[in-house]
C-alpha positions as a Markdown table, in Angstrom:
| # | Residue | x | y | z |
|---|---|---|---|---|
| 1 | Unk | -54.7 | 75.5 | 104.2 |
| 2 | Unk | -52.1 | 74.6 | 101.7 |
| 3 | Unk | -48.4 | 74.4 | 102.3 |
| 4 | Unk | -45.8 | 74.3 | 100.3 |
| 5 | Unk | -42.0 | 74.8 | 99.4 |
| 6 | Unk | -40.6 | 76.4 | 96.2 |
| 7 | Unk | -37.0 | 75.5 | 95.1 |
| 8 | Unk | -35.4 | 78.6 | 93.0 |
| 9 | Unk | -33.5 | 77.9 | 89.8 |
| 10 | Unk | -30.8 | 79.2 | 91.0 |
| 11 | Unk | -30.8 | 77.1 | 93.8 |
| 12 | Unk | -30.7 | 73.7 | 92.4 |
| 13 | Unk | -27.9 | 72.7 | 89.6 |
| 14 | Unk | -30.5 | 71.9 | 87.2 |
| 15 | Unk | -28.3 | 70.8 | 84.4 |
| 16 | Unk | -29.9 | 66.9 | 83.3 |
| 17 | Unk | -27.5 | 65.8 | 81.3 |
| 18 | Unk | -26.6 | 62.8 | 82.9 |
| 19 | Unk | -30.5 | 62.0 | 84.6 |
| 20 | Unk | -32.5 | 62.6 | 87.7 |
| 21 | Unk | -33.7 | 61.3 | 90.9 |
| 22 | Unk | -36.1 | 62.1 | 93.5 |
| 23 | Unk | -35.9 | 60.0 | 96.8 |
| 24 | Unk | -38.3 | 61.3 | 99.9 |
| 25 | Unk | -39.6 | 59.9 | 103.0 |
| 26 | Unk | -43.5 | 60.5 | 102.9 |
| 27 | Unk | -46.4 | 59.4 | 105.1 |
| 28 | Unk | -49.3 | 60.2 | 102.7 |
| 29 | Unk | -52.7 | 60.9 | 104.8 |
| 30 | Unk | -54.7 | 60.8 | 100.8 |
| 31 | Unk | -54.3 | 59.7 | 97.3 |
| 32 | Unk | -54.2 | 61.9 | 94.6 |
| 33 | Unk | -51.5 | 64.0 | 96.1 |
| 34 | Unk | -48.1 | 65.1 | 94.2 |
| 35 | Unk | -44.6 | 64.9 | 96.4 |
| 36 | Unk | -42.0 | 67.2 | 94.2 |
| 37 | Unk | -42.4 | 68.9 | 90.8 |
| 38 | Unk | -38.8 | 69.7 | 89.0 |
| 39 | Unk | -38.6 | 68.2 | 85.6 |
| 40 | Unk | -40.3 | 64.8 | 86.3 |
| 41 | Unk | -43.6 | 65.3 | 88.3 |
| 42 | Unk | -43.1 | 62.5 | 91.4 |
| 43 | Unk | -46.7 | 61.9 | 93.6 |
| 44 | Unk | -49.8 | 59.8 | 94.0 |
| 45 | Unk | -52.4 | 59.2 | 91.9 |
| 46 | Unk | -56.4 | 58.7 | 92.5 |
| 47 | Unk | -55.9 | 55.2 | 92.9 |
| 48 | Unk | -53.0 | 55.7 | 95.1 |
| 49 | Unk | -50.6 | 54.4 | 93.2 |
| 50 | Unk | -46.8 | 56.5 | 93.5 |
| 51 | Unk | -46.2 | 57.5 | 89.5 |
| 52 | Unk | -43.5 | 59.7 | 88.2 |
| 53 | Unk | -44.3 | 61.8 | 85.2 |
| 54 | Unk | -41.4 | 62.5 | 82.8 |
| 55 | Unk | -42.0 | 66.5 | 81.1 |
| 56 | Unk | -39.6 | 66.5 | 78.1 |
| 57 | Unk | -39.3 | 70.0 | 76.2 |
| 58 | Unk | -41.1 | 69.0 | 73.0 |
| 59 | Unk | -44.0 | 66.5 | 73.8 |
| 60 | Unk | -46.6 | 65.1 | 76.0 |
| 61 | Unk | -45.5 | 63.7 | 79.5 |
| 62 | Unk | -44.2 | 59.7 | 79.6 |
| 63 | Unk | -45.7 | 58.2 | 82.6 |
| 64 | Unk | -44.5 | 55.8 | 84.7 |
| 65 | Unk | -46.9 | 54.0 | 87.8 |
| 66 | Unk | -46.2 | 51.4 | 90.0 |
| 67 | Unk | -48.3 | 48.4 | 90.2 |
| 68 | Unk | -50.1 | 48.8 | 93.6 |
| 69 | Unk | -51.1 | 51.5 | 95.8 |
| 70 | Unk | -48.9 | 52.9 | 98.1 |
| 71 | Unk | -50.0 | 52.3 | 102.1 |
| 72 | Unk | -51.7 | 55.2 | 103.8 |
| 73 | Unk | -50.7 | 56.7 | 106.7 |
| 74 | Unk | -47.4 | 54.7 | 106.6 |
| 75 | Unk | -43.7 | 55.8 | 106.6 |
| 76 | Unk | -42.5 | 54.7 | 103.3 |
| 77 | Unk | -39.0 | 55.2 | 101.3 |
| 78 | Unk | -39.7 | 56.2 | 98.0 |
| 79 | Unk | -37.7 | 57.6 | 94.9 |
| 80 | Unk | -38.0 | 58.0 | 91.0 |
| 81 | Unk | -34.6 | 57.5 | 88.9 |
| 82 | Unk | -33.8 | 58.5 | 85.6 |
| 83 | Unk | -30.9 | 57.6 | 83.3 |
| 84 | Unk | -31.0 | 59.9 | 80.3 |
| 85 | Unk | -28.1 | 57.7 | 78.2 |
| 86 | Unk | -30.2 | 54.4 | 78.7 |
| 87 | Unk | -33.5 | 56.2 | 78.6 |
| 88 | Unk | -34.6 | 54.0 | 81.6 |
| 89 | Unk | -36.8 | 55.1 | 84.4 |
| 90 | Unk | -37.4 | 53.2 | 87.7 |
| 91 | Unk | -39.5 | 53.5 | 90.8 |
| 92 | Unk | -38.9 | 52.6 | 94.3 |
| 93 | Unk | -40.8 | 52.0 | 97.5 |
| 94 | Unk | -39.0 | 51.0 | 100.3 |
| 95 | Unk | -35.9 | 50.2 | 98.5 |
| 96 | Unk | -37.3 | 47.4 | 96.1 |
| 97 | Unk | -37.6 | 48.7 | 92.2 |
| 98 | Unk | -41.6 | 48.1 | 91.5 |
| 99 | Unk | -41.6 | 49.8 | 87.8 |
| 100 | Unk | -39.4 | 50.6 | 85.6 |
| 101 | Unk | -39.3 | 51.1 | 81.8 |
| 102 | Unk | -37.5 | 52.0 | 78.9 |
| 103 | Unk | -38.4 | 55.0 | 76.6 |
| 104 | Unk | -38.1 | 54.5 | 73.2 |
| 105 | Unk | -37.3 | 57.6 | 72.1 |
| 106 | Unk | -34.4 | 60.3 | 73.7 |
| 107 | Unk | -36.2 | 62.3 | 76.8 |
| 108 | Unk | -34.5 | 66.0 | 77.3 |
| 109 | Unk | -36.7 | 67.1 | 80.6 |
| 110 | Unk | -37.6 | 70.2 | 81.1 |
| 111 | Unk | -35.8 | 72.3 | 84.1 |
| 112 | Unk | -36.5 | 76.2 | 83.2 |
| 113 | Unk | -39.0 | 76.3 | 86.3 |
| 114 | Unk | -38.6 | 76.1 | 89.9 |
| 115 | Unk | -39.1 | 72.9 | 91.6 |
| 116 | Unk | -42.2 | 72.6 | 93.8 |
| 117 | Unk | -42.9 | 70.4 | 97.0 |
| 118 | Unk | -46.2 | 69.2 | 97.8 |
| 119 | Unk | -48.4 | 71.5 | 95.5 |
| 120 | Unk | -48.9 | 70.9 | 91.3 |
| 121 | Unk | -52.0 | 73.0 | 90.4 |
| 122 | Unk | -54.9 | 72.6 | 92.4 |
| 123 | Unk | -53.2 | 69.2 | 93.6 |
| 124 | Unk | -51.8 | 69.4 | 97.2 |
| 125 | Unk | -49.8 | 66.9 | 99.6 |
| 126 | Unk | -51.7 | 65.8 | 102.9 |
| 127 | Unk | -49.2 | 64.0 | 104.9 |
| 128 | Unk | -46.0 | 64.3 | 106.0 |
| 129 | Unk | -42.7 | 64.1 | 103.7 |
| 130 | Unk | -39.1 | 64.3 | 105.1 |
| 131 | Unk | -35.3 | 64.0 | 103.5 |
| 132 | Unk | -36.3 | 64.7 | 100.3 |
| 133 | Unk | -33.1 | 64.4 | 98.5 |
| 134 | Unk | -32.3 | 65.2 | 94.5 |
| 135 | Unk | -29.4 | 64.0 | 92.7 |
| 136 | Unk | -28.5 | 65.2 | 88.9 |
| 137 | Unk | -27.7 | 61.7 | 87.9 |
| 138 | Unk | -29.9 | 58.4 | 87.6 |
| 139 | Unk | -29.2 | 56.6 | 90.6 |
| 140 | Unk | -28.7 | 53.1 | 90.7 |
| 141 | Unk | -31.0 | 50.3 | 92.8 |
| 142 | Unk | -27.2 | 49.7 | 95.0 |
| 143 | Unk | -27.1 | 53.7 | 95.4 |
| 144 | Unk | -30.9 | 54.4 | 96.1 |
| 145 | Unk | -30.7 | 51.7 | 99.2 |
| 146 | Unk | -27.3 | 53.1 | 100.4 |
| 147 | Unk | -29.2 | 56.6 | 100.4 |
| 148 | Unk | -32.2 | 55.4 | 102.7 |
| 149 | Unk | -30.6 | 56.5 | 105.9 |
| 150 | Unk | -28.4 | 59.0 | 104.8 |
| 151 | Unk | -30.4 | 61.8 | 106.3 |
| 152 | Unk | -31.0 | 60.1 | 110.0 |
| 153 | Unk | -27.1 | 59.6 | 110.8 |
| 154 | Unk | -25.0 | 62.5 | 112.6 |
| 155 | Unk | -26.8 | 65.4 | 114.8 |
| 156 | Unk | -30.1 | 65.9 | 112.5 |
| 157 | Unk | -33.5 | 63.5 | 112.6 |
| 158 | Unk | -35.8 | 64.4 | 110.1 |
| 159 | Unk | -36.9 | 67.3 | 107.1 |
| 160 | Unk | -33.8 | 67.5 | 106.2 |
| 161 | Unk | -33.8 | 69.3 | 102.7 |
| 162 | Unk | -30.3 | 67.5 | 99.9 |
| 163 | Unk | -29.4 | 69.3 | 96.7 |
| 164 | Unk | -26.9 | 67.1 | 95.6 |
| 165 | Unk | -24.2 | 67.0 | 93.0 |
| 166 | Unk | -23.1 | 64.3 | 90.8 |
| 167 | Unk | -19.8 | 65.0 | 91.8 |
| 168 | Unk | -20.4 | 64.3 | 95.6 |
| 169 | Unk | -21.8 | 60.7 | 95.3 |
């Protein structure tokens, strides 16, 4: 049975100006298996490799993998970043940057659908994934660190659920 979670537009400020990230706690049980769909598709690959794919309005994806397959059945830190001004896009696992590249031509994602946790087609998530947070803004590798416990302090412990603001970082 499948499971996922739907964000409405009208949930999420889905204005990228400034950029995007993604950052999620996930325990992946197979490869081949997408995290969170909003703008930049964020999952695993059939070699199990984390990738982000980067949907602009007017052309074919920009794709973005990190050079070794994530661990299996392993708690891992992981995030995609964005910076629309720069037009640099970085992965993380477990706070270290592992990829990230410079596009060479202006990216304006996509964000007129809803965002999508663990389901993209026929694609879905085995495992478990907790704290995903999104930010409208490109995170730094300082900020994405600073954010790796930021959902396990105070009353709550896990699947805890951020829409953030650039103005609250």
């Amino acid at each position: 049975m499948a499971f996922f979670i739907q964000v409405p537009l009208n949930k999420v400020k889905h204005n990228i100006k400034e950029g995007i990230t993604y950052l999620a706690w996930i325990k992946p049980s197979k490869t081949f298996a997408p995290i969170f769909k909003f703008s930049v598709y964020f999952g695993i690959d059939r070699s199990g490799r984390l990738e982000a794919v980067f949907m602009p309005l007017s052309s074919r994806g920009r794709k973005l993998v990190s050079p070794r397959p994530v661990k299996m059945n392993r708690w891992l830190f992981v995030g995609v970043s964005f910076v629309r001004r720069t037009r640099v896009a970085s992965l993380y696992i477990n706070n270290k940057l592992v990829k990230t590249k410079r596009f060479s031509k202006p990216v304006k994602l996509a964000s007129f659908r809803p965002g999508v946790l663990g389901v993209y087609g026929r694609k879905t998530y085995r495992g478990k994934i907790s704290c995903l947070q999104l930010y409208n803004v490109g995170l730094s590798s300082r900020q994405v660190a600073r954010r790796r416990k930021r959902c396990f302090k105070g009353m709550f412990d896990i699947n805890i659920f951020y829409l953030m603001d650039y103005g609250r970082l």
